[in-house]
Amino acid sequence: MDEKKRIFSAIQPTGMMTLGNYAGAIQNWVKMQDEYECIYAVADLHAITVRQVPADFRKNAMQLMAILLACGIDPDKSLLFFQSHVHQHAELAWILNCYTQMGELSRMTQFKDKSAKHANNINAGLFTYPALMAADILLYQADLVPVGEDQKQHLELCRDIAGRFNGIYGDVLKVPEPYIPKVGARIMSLQNPTSKMSKSDTNVNGYILLTDETDTIIRKFKRAVTDSDAKVEFKEGKDGINNLISIYVAATGKTVEETVKEFDGKGYGDFKLAVGEAVADMLAPVTKKYNDLLANKDYLMQVYTKSAEIAEKIAMRTMRKVYKKIGFTEK
Ligand code: ATP
Ligand code: LTN
């Protein structure tokens, strides 16, 4: 029998997951579990590139663990752990830093965006963030990396770093492929549909959190920014409506064509309400499961501890190879 291909992906515990994270990444994580060997992490090491308040940080990380399981990550099929629990991530990141150029890092749009946003804390970690991300992936010799569109550039860099390392030392690291969904790859803010929906947005009406109540979800969709044509169609320049169509497609599984046909002749009011209801219906069972899981800390601990142990074994194999190839003296 063919060996299953391996997936790695991660998400930062910087706050509750948004509909953007869900449609752009996590829906795929869940779908891929049967076909692939999946390794998923809560990227807590990445999160400290932005200042975190310890108590909130700890809470966010555990909440993210619970919501990932509530979304359908199945610990019987996949690994799910905290990045900081497998110390090889930080170790390989250091090494890869030495095979990454300053010029490459300074071209990363996420670095430019985040350093503009956190102008008083442009730390070196924010700059070398992609080397840690490359370490996450290469440590497990992953074949595929499911992410939203915004992470494509980091993934390209990861491939370049792996290629460069292999160019010097032979075939040590598997060069991974990105896996970006056709639907939902970039969910935009409901208030400013030209920028991505982000949990760190200062306007709460711009994003939907996975834990938002049904009324809140409907209210936020009712307020969503659209245009003045009053025609539900997918067309350049209609950013607000295009975004709502993408969300509807992600929530219902219908196609763009089916959606446009369904709302032919109907107003934006009806459409916004339908999108809100579809999203609320999709999220209601997730929220319920999330609350149950969060009340069961022992179970969560069992999941992430066991996963980290298995992950560490895989990580150690790569590290041994890397150390040997580089020429470090053996212990
Ligand atoms: P922050 O707002 O703190 O920068 P974020 O919401 O962008 O965080 P991440 O943890 O950086 O979340 O990303 C987790 C995953 O979600 C990544 O695969 C990313 O590509 C995807 N993602 C994030 N935002 C969106 C979005 N608006 N649309 C689609 N996918 C997204
Ligand atoms: N940078 C990613 C989170 C992340 C990640 C990874 C994604 C950290 N390590 C490895 C894929 C593979 C983000 O979503 N902002």
Short mmCIF file of N, CA and C in Angstrom, two decimals, residues 133-275:
data_model
loop_
_atom_site.label_atom_id
_atom_site.label_comp_id
_atom_site.label_asym_id
_atom_site.label_seq_id
_atom_site.Cartn_x
_atom_site.Cartn_y
_atom_site.Cartn_z
N MET A 133 8.78 29.32 10.82
CA MET A 133 7.70 28.65 10.09
C MET A 133 8.27 27.56 9.17
N ALA A 134 9.40 27.84 8.54
CA ALA A 134 10.05 26.84 7.69
C ALA A 134 10.48 25.65 8.54
N ALA A 135 11.00 25.93 9.75
CA ALA A 135 11.42 24.85 10.65
C ALA A 135 10.23 23.96 11.00
N ASP A 136 9.08 24.59 11.30
CA ASP A 136 7.87 23.82 11.65
C ASP A 136 7.60 22.76 10.59
N ILE A 137 7.66 23.22 9.37
CA ILE A 137 7.24 22.37 8.24
C ILE A 137 8.32 21.33 7.93
N LEU A 138 9.57 21.78 7.87
CA LEU A 138 10.66 20.90 7.39
C LEU A 138 11.03 19.83 8.42
N LEU A 139 10.77 20.16 9.68
CA LEU A 139 11.03 19.22 10.77
C LEU A 139 10.30 17.90 10.54
N TYR A 140 9.12 17.98 9.95
CA TYR A 140 8.29 16.79 9.77
C TYR A 140 8.34 16.25 8.34
N GLN A 141 9.18 16.84 7.51
CA GLN A 141 9.31 16.40 6.11
C GLN A 141 7.92 16.38 5.46
N ALA A 142 7.15 17.45 5.71
CA ALA A 142 5.77 17.49 5.20
C ALA A 142 5.74 17.61 3.68
N ASP A 143 4.75 16.94 3.06
CA ASP A 143 4.57 17.03 1.62
C ASP A 143 3.73 18.25 1.26
N LEU A 144 2.73 18.53 2.09
CA LEU A 144 1.76 19.58 1.76
C LEU A 144 1.48 20.45 2.98
N VAL A 145 1.21 21.74 2.71
CA VAL A 145 0.92 22.67 3.80
C VAL A 145 -0.35 23.46 3.49
N PRO A 146 -1.47 23.10 4.14
CA PRO A 146 -2.70 23.85 3.89
C PRO A 146 -2.70 25.18 4.64
N VAL A 147 -2.80 26.27 3.89
CA VAL A 147 -2.83 27.62 4.49
C VAL A 147 -3.72 28.52 3.64
N GLY A 148 -4.06 29.67 4.19
CA GLY A 148 -4.76 30.70 3.43
C GLY A 148 -3.76 31.42 2.52
N GLU A 149 -4.31 32.17 1.59
CA GLU A 149 -3.53 32.90 0.58
C GLU A 149 -2.41 33.76 1.19
N ASP A 150 -2.69 34.37 2.37
CA ASP A 150 -1.74 35.30 2.98
C ASP A 150 -0.42 34.64 3.38
N GLN A 151 -0.40 33.31 3.47
CA GLN A 151 0.83 32.63 3.90
C GLN A 151 1.65 32.08 2.73
N LYS A 152 1.19 32.35 1.51
CA LYS A 152 1.84 31.80 0.32
C LYS A 152 3.29 32.23 0.22
N GLN A 153 3.54 33.50 0.51
CA GLN A 153 4.91 34.04 0.40
C GLN A 153 5.85 33.36 1.39
N HIS A 154 5.36 33.11 2.62
CA HIS A 154 6.19 32.42 3.61
C HIS A 154 6.51 31.00 3.16
N LEU A 155 5.55 30.40 2.49
CA LEU A 155 5.75 29.03 2.04
C LEU A 155 6.77 28.96 0.89
N GLU A 156 6.72 29.95 0.03
CA GLU A 156 7.70 30.03 -1.06
C GLU A 156 9.11 30.13 -0.46
N LEU A 157 9.21 30.96 0.57
CA LEU A 157 10.51 31.13 1.22
C LEU A 157 10.96 29.82 1.87
N CYS A 158 10.02 29.12 2.47
CA CYS A 158 10.34 27.82 3.09
C CYS A 158 10.91 26.87 2.03
N ARG A 159 10.28 26.88 0.87
CA ARG A 159 10.76 26.01 -0.22
C ARG A 159 12.17 26.42 -0.65
N ASP A 160 12.40 27.73 -0.72
CA ASP A 160 13.74 28.22 -1.11
C ASP A 160 14.80 27.81 -0.09
N ILE A 161 14.44 27.93 1.20
CA ILE A 161 15.40 27.58 2.26
C ILE A 161 15.72 26.09 2.18
N ALA A 162 14.68 25.27 2.03
CA ALA A 162 14.89 23.81 1.95
C ALA A 162 15.77 23.48 0.74
N GLY A 163 15.47 24.12 -0.38
CA GLY A 163 16.24 23.86 -1.60
C GLY A 163 17.70 24.24 -1.42
N ARG A 164 17.93 25.35 -0.76
CA ARG A 164 19.30 25.84 -0.54
C ARG A 164 20.05 24.86 0.38
N PHE A 165 19.38 24.45 1.43
CA PHE A 165 20.00 23.52 2.38
C PHE A 165 20.37 22.21 1.67
N ASN A 166 19.40 21.70 0.88
CA ASN A 166 19.66 20.45 0.15
C ASN A 166 20.77 20.63 -0.88
N GLY A 167 20.84 21.83 -1.45
CA GLY A 167 21.88 22.12 -2.45
C GLY A 167 23.27 21.97 -1.84
N ILE A 168 23.39 22.29 -0.57
CA ILE A 168 24.70 22.20 0.10
C ILE A 168 24.95 20.78 0.63
N TYR A 169 23.92 20.18 1.24
CA TYR A 169 24.15 18.94 2.00
C TYR A 169 23.55 17.68 1.39
N GLY A 170 22.90 17.80 0.24
CA GLY A 170 22.22 16.62 -0.32
C GLY A 170 20.76 16.61 0.10
N ASP A 171 20.03 15.56 -0.27
CA ASP A 171 18.59 15.56 0.00
C ASP A 171 18.28 15.30 1.46
N VAL A 172 18.22 16.36 2.26
CA VAL A 172 17.97 16.20 3.69
C VAL A 172 16.52 16.57 4.01
N LEU A 173 16.05 17.65 3.40
CA LEU A 173 14.74 18.19 3.76
C LEU A 173 13.76 18.06 2.59
N LYS A 174 12.57 17.59 2.86
CA LYS A 174 11.53 17.49 1.82
C LYS A 174 11.03 18.89 1.47
N VAL A 175 11.01 19.21 0.17
CA VAL A 175 10.51 20.53 -0.25
C VAL A 175 8.98 20.45 -0.35
N PRO A 176 8.25 21.20 0.51
CA PRO A 176 6.79 21.04 0.57
C PRO A 176 6.04 21.84 -0.50
N GLU A 177 4.81 21.41 -0.76
CA GLU A 177 3.93 22.14 -1.69
C GLU A 177 2.87 22.89 -0.88
N PRO A 178 2.51 24.10 -1.32
CA PRO A 178 1.40 24.78 -0.65
C PRO A 178 0.08 24.13 -1.04
N TYR A 179 -0.91 24.22 -0.19
CA TYR A 179 -2.24 23.73 -0.51
C TYR A 179 -3.21 24.83 -0.11
N ILE A 180 -3.61 25.61 -1.09
CA ILE A 180 -4.46 26.78 -0.81
C ILE A 180 -5.86 26.51 -1.36
N PRO A 181 -6.89 26.65 -0.53
CA PRO A 181 -8.24 26.28 -0.99
C PRO A 181 -8.73 27.18 -2.12
N LYS A 182 -9.61 26.60 -2.96
CA LYS A 182 -10.18 27.42 -4.06
C LYS A 182 -11.22 28.36 -3.49
N VAL A 183 -11.95 27.87 -2.51
CA VAL A 183 -12.99 28.71 -1.90
C VAL A 183 -12.52 29.13 -0.51
N GLY A 184 -12.65 30.42 -0.20
CA GLY A 184 -12.36 30.87 1.16
C GLY A 184 -10.90 31.17 1.45
N ALA A 185 -10.05 31.15 0.42
CA ALA A 185 -8.62 31.36 0.64
C ALA A 185 -8.32 32.73 1.24
N ARG A 186 -9.19 33.69 0.94
CA ARG A 186 -9.01 35.02 1.51
C ARG A 186 -10.38 35.61 1.83
N ILE A 187 -10.78 35.47 3.07
CA ILE A 187 -12.05 36.07 3.50
C ILE A 187 -11.71 37.49 3.95
N MET A 188 -12.49 38.45 3.46
CA MET A 188 -12.17 39.84 3.74
C MET A 188 -12.98 40.37 4.92
N SER A 189 -12.53 41.50 5.45
CA SER A 189 -13.24 42.14 6.55
C SER A 189 -14.64 42.54 6.08
N LEU A 190 -15.64 42.41 6.95
CA LEU A 190 -17.01 42.77 6.59
C LEU A 190 -17.16 44.30 6.52
N GLN A 191 -16.27 45.00 7.18
CA GLN A 191 -16.34 46.47 7.21
C GLN A 191 -15.43 47.12 6.18
N ASN A 192 -14.39 46.41 5.80
CA ASN A 192 -13.43 46.96 4.84
C ASN A 192 -12.99 45.83 3.90
N PRO A 193 -13.85 45.55 2.91
CA PRO A 193 -13.66 44.32 2.12
C PRO A 193 -12.42 44.31 1.22
N THR A 194 -11.55 45.30 1.34
CA THR A 194 -10.30 45.21 0.59
C THR A 194 -9.16 44.73 1.49
N SER A 195 -9.42 44.59 2.82
CA SER A 195 -8.36 44.02 3.65
C SER A 195 -8.86 42.74 4.32
N LYS A 196 -7.93 41.82 4.64
CA LYS A 196 -8.37 40.50 5.08
C LYS A 196 -9.04 40.52 6.46
N MET A 197 -9.98 39.61 6.65
CA MET A 197 -10.61 39.48 7.96
C MET A 197 -9.55 39.02 8.93
N SER A 198 -9.38 39.78 10.01
CA SER A 198 -8.30 39.45 10.93
C SER A 198 -8.76 39.64 12.36
N LYS A 199 -8.36 38.70 13.23
CA LYS A 199 -8.82 38.76 14.62
C LYS A 199 -8.21 39.93 15.36
N SER A 200 -7.15 40.53 14.79
CA SER A 200 -6.56 41.68 15.48
C SER A 200 -7.11 43.01 14.95
N ASP A 201 -8.18 42.96 14.15
CA ASP A 201 -8.85 44.17 13.65
C ASP A 201 -9.43 44.94 14.85
N THR A 202 -9.34 46.26 14.82
CA THR A 202 -9.86 47.03 15.94
C THR A 202 -11.38 47.18 15.85
N ASN A 203 -11.94 46.99 14.66
CA ASN A 203 -13.38 47.08 14.49
C ASN A 203 -14.02 45.69 14.59
N VAL A 204 -14.71 45.43 15.69
CA VAL A 204 -15.26 44.09 15.93
C VAL A 204 -16.31 43.69 14.89
N ASN A 205 -16.89 44.68 14.21
CA ASN A 205 -17.88 44.35 13.18
C ASN A 205 -17.25 43.85 11.89
N GLY A 206 -15.92 43.93 11.83
CA GLY A 206 -15.20 43.47 10.63
C GLY A 206 -15.06 41.97 10.59
N TYR A 207 -15.08 41.33 11.75
CA TYR A 207 -14.84 39.89 11.76
C TYR A 207 -15.94 39.12 12.48
N ILE A 208 -16.04 37.84 12.12
CA ILE A 208 -16.93 36.91 12.83
C ILE A 208 -16.02 35.97 13.60
N LEU A 209 -16.25 35.86 14.90
CA LEU A 209 -15.49 34.89 15.69
C LEU A 209 -16.25 33.58 15.73
N LEU A 210 -15.55 32.50 15.84
CA LEU A 210 -16.22 31.20 15.87
C LEU A 210 -17.13 31.06 17.08
N THR A 211 -16.88 31.86 18.11
CA THR A 211 -17.71 31.78 19.31
C THR A 211 -18.80 32.86 19.34
N ASP A 212 -18.96 33.64 18.27
CA ASP A 212 -20.02 34.65 18.25
C ASP A 212 -21.39 33.96 18.31
N GLU A 213 -22.32 34.60 19.06
CA GLU A 213 -23.70 34.07 19.16
C GLU A 213 -24.42 34.34 17.84
N THR A 214 -25.49 33.57 17.61
CA THR A 214 -26.27 33.73 16.37
C THR A 214 -26.70 35.19 16.14
N ASP A 215 -27.24 35.86 17.15
CA ASP A 215 -27.71 37.26 16.95
C ASP A 215 -26.56 38.16 16.55
N THR A 216 -25.41 37.94 17.17
CA THR A 216 -24.24 38.78 16.85
C THR A 216 -23.84 38.55 15.39
N ILE A 217 -23.84 37.30 14.99
CA ILE A 217 -23.45 36.97 13.62
C ILE A 217 -24.39 37.66 12.62
N ILE A 218 -25.70 37.51 12.86
CA ILE A 218 -26.68 38.11 11.95
C ILE A 218 -26.50 39.63 11.92
N ARG A 219 -26.32 40.21 13.11
CA ARG A 219 -26.16 41.68 13.18
C ARG A 219 -24.94 42.13 12.39
N LYS A 220 -23.81 41.42 12.55
CA LYS A 220 -22.59 41.82 11.84
C LYS A 220 -22.77 41.71 10.33
N PHE A 221 -23.46 40.67 9.87
CA PHE A 221 -23.69 40.54 8.42
C PHE A 221 -24.63 41.63 7.91
N LYS A 222 -25.65 41.97 8.73
CA LYS A 222 -26.58 43.04 8.32
C LYS A 222 -25.82 44.34 8.08
N ARG A 223 -24.77 44.56 8.89
CA ARG A 223 -24.01 45.81 8.79
C ARG A 223 -22.89 45.75 7.76
N ALA A 224 -22.73 44.59 7.12
CA ALA A 224 -21.59 44.43 6.20
C ALA A 224 -21.62 45.49 5.10
N VAL A 225 -20.44 45.99 4.75
CA VAL A 225 -20.32 47.02 3.72
C VAL A 225 -20.50 46.37 2.34
N THR A 226 -21.38 46.95 1.52
CA THR A 226 -21.57 46.42 0.15
C THR A 226 -21.39 47.54 -0.87
N ASP A 227 -22.31 47.64 -1.85
CA ASP A 227 -22.19 48.71 -2.84
C ASP A 227 -23.59 49.20 -3.16
N SER A 228 -23.75 50.03 -4.17
CA SER A 228 -25.07 50.59 -4.42
C SER A 228 -25.78 49.97 -5.63
N ASP A 229 -25.20 48.90 -6.23
CA ASP A 229 -25.88 48.32 -7.41
C ASP A 229 -27.11 47.49 -7.06
N ALA A 230 -27.11 46.94 -5.85
CA ALA A 230 -28.21 46.06 -5.42
C ALA A 230 -28.40 44.85 -6.33
N LYS A 231 -27.29 44.27 -6.82
CA LYS A 231 -27.39 43.05 -7.62
C LYS A 231 -26.36 42.05 -7.10
N VAL A 232 -26.86 40.86 -6.71
CA VAL A 232 -25.95 39.84 -6.18
C VAL A 232 -25.25 39.15 -7.35
N GLU A 233 -24.04 39.57 -7.63
CA GLU A 233 -23.24 38.93 -8.69
C GLU A 233 -21.77 39.03 -8.33
N PHE A 234 -20.99 38.10 -8.84
CA PHE A 234 -19.56 38.05 -8.54
C PHE A 234 -18.84 38.82 -9.64
N LYS A 235 -18.32 39.98 -9.32
CA LYS A 235 -17.78 40.84 -10.37
C LYS A 235 -16.66 41.70 -9.80
N GLU A 236 -15.68 42.02 -10.63
CA GLU A 236 -14.58 42.86 -10.17
C GLU A 236 -15.11 44.21 -9.67
N GLY A 237 -14.54 44.66 -8.58
CA GLY A 237 -14.97 45.96 -8.04
C GLY A 237 -16.06 45.83 -6.99
N LYS A 238 -16.76 44.67 -7.00
CA LYS A 238 -17.82 44.49 -5.99
C LYS A 238 -17.25 43.70 -4.81
N ASP A 239 -16.26 44.28 -4.15
CA ASP A 239 -15.51 43.53 -3.13
C ASP A 239 -16.39 43.01 -2.00
N GLY A 240 -17.31 43.87 -1.52
CA GLY A 240 -18.15 43.47 -0.40
C GLY A 240 -19.03 42.28 -0.77
N ILE A 241 -19.69 42.37 -1.90
CA ILE A 241 -20.59 41.29 -2.34
C ILE A 241 -19.79 40.04 -2.69
N ASN A 242 -18.66 40.20 -3.36
CA ASN A 242 -17.83 39.03 -3.69
C ASN A 242 -17.47 38.28 -2.41
N ASN A 243 -17.14 39.05 -1.38
CA ASN A 243 -16.76 38.44 -0.11
C ASN A 243 -17.93 37.69 0.50
N LEU A 244 -19.12 38.32 0.47
CA LEU A 244 -20.30 37.65 1.04
C LEU A 244 -20.64 36.39 0.26
N ILE A 245 -20.46 36.43 -1.06
CA ILE A 245 -20.71 35.23 -1.88
C ILE A 245 -19.72 34.13 -1.47
N SER A 246 -18.44 34.50 -1.35
CA SER A 246 -17.44 33.49 -0.95
C SER A 246 -17.78 32.87 0.40
N ILE A 247 -18.25 33.71 1.31
CA ILE A 247 -18.60 33.20 2.65
C ILE A 247 -19.79 32.25 2.54
N TYR A 248 -20.79 32.65 1.75
CA TYR A 248 -21.98 31.81 1.58
C TYR A 248 -21.59 30.45 0.98
N VAL A 249 -20.70 30.51 -0.01
CA VAL A 249 -20.22 29.28 -0.66
C VAL A 249 -19.49 28.39 0.36
N ALA A 250 -18.64 29.02 1.17
CA ALA A 250 -17.89 28.25 2.17
C ALA A 250 -18.83 27.64 3.22
N ALA A 251 -19.90 28.37 3.54
CA ALA A 251 -20.80 27.89 4.61
C ALA A 251 -21.79 26.85 4.12
N THR A 252 -22.19 26.92 2.84
CA THR A 252 -23.26 26.03 2.37
C THR A 252 -22.76 24.91 1.45
N GLY A 253 -21.58 25.08 0.89
CA GLY A 253 -21.09 24.08 -0.06
C GLY A 253 -21.66 24.29 -1.46
N LYS A 254 -22.51 25.34 -1.63
CA LYS A 254 -23.04 25.63 -2.97
C LYS A 254 -21.96 26.29 -3.82
N THR A 255 -22.17 26.37 -5.13
CA THR A 255 -21.18 27.03 -5.99
C THR A 255 -21.53 28.52 -6.11
N VAL A 256 -20.60 29.29 -6.67
CA VAL A 256 -20.84 30.72 -6.89
C VAL A 256 -22.04 30.88 -7.84
N GLU A 257 -22.08 30.08 -8.90
CA GLU A 257 -23.17 30.17 -9.89
C GLU A 257 -24.53 29.90 -9.23
N GLU A 258 -24.57 28.84 -8.42
CA GLU A 258 -25.84 28.50 -7.74
C GLU A 258 -26.28 29.64 -6.83
N THR A 259 -25.31 30.25 -6.17
CA THR A 259 -25.61 31.34 -5.23
C THR A 259 -26.19 32.54 -5.98
N VAL A 260 -25.53 32.90 -7.07
CA VAL A 260 -25.97 34.05 -7.85
C VAL A 260 -27.40 33.82 -8.36
N LYS A 261 -27.67 32.60 -8.81
CA LYS A 261 -29.00 32.25 -9.32
C LYS A 261 -30.05 32.32 -8.20
N GLU A 262 -29.66 31.79 -7.04
CA GLU A 262 -30.59 31.75 -5.90
C GLU A 262 -31.06 33.16 -5.50
N PHE A 263 -30.17 34.15 -5.63
CA PHE A 263 -30.51 35.50 -5.17
C PHE A 263 -30.82 36.46 -6.31
N ASP A 264 -31.04 35.89 -7.49
CA ASP A 264 -31.39 36.71 -8.65
C ASP A 264 -32.70 37.46 -8.34
N GLY A 265 -32.67 38.77 -8.50
CA GLY A 265 -33.89 39.56 -8.27
C GLY A 265 -34.15 39.89 -6.81
N LYS A 266 -33.32 39.34 -5.91
CA LYS A 266 -33.52 39.66 -4.48
C LYS A 266 -32.59 40.80 -4.06
N GLY A 267 -32.95 41.49 -3.00
CA GLY A 267 -32.15 42.62 -2.53
C GLY A 267 -30.99 42.19 -1.64
N TYR A 268 -30.11 43.15 -1.34
CA TYR A 268 -28.96 42.86 -0.48
C TYR A 268 -29.40 42.47 0.93
N GLY A 269 -30.52 43.06 1.38
CA GLY A 269 -31.01 42.77 2.74
C GLY A 269 -31.27 41.27 2.90
N ASP A 270 -31.99 40.70 1.92
CA ASP A 270 -32.30 39.26 1.97
C ASP A 270 -31.02 38.44 1.91
N PHE A 271 -30.12 38.87 1.02
CA PHE A 271 -28.88 38.11 0.84
C PHE A 271 -28.04 38.11 2.11
N LYS A 272 -27.89 39.30 2.72
CA LYS A 272 -27.07 39.40 3.94
C LYS A 272 -27.64 38.52 5.05
N LEU A 273 -28.98 38.53 5.15
CA LEU A 273 -29.62 37.71 6.19
C LEU A 273 -29.34 36.22 5.92
N ALA A 274 -29.44 35.83 4.65
CA ALA A 274 -29.21 34.42 4.30
C ALA A 274 -27.76 34.01 4.61
N VAL A 275 -26.82 34.90 4.33
CA VAL A 275 -25.41 34.59 4.60
C VAL A 275 -25.23 34.44 6.11
#
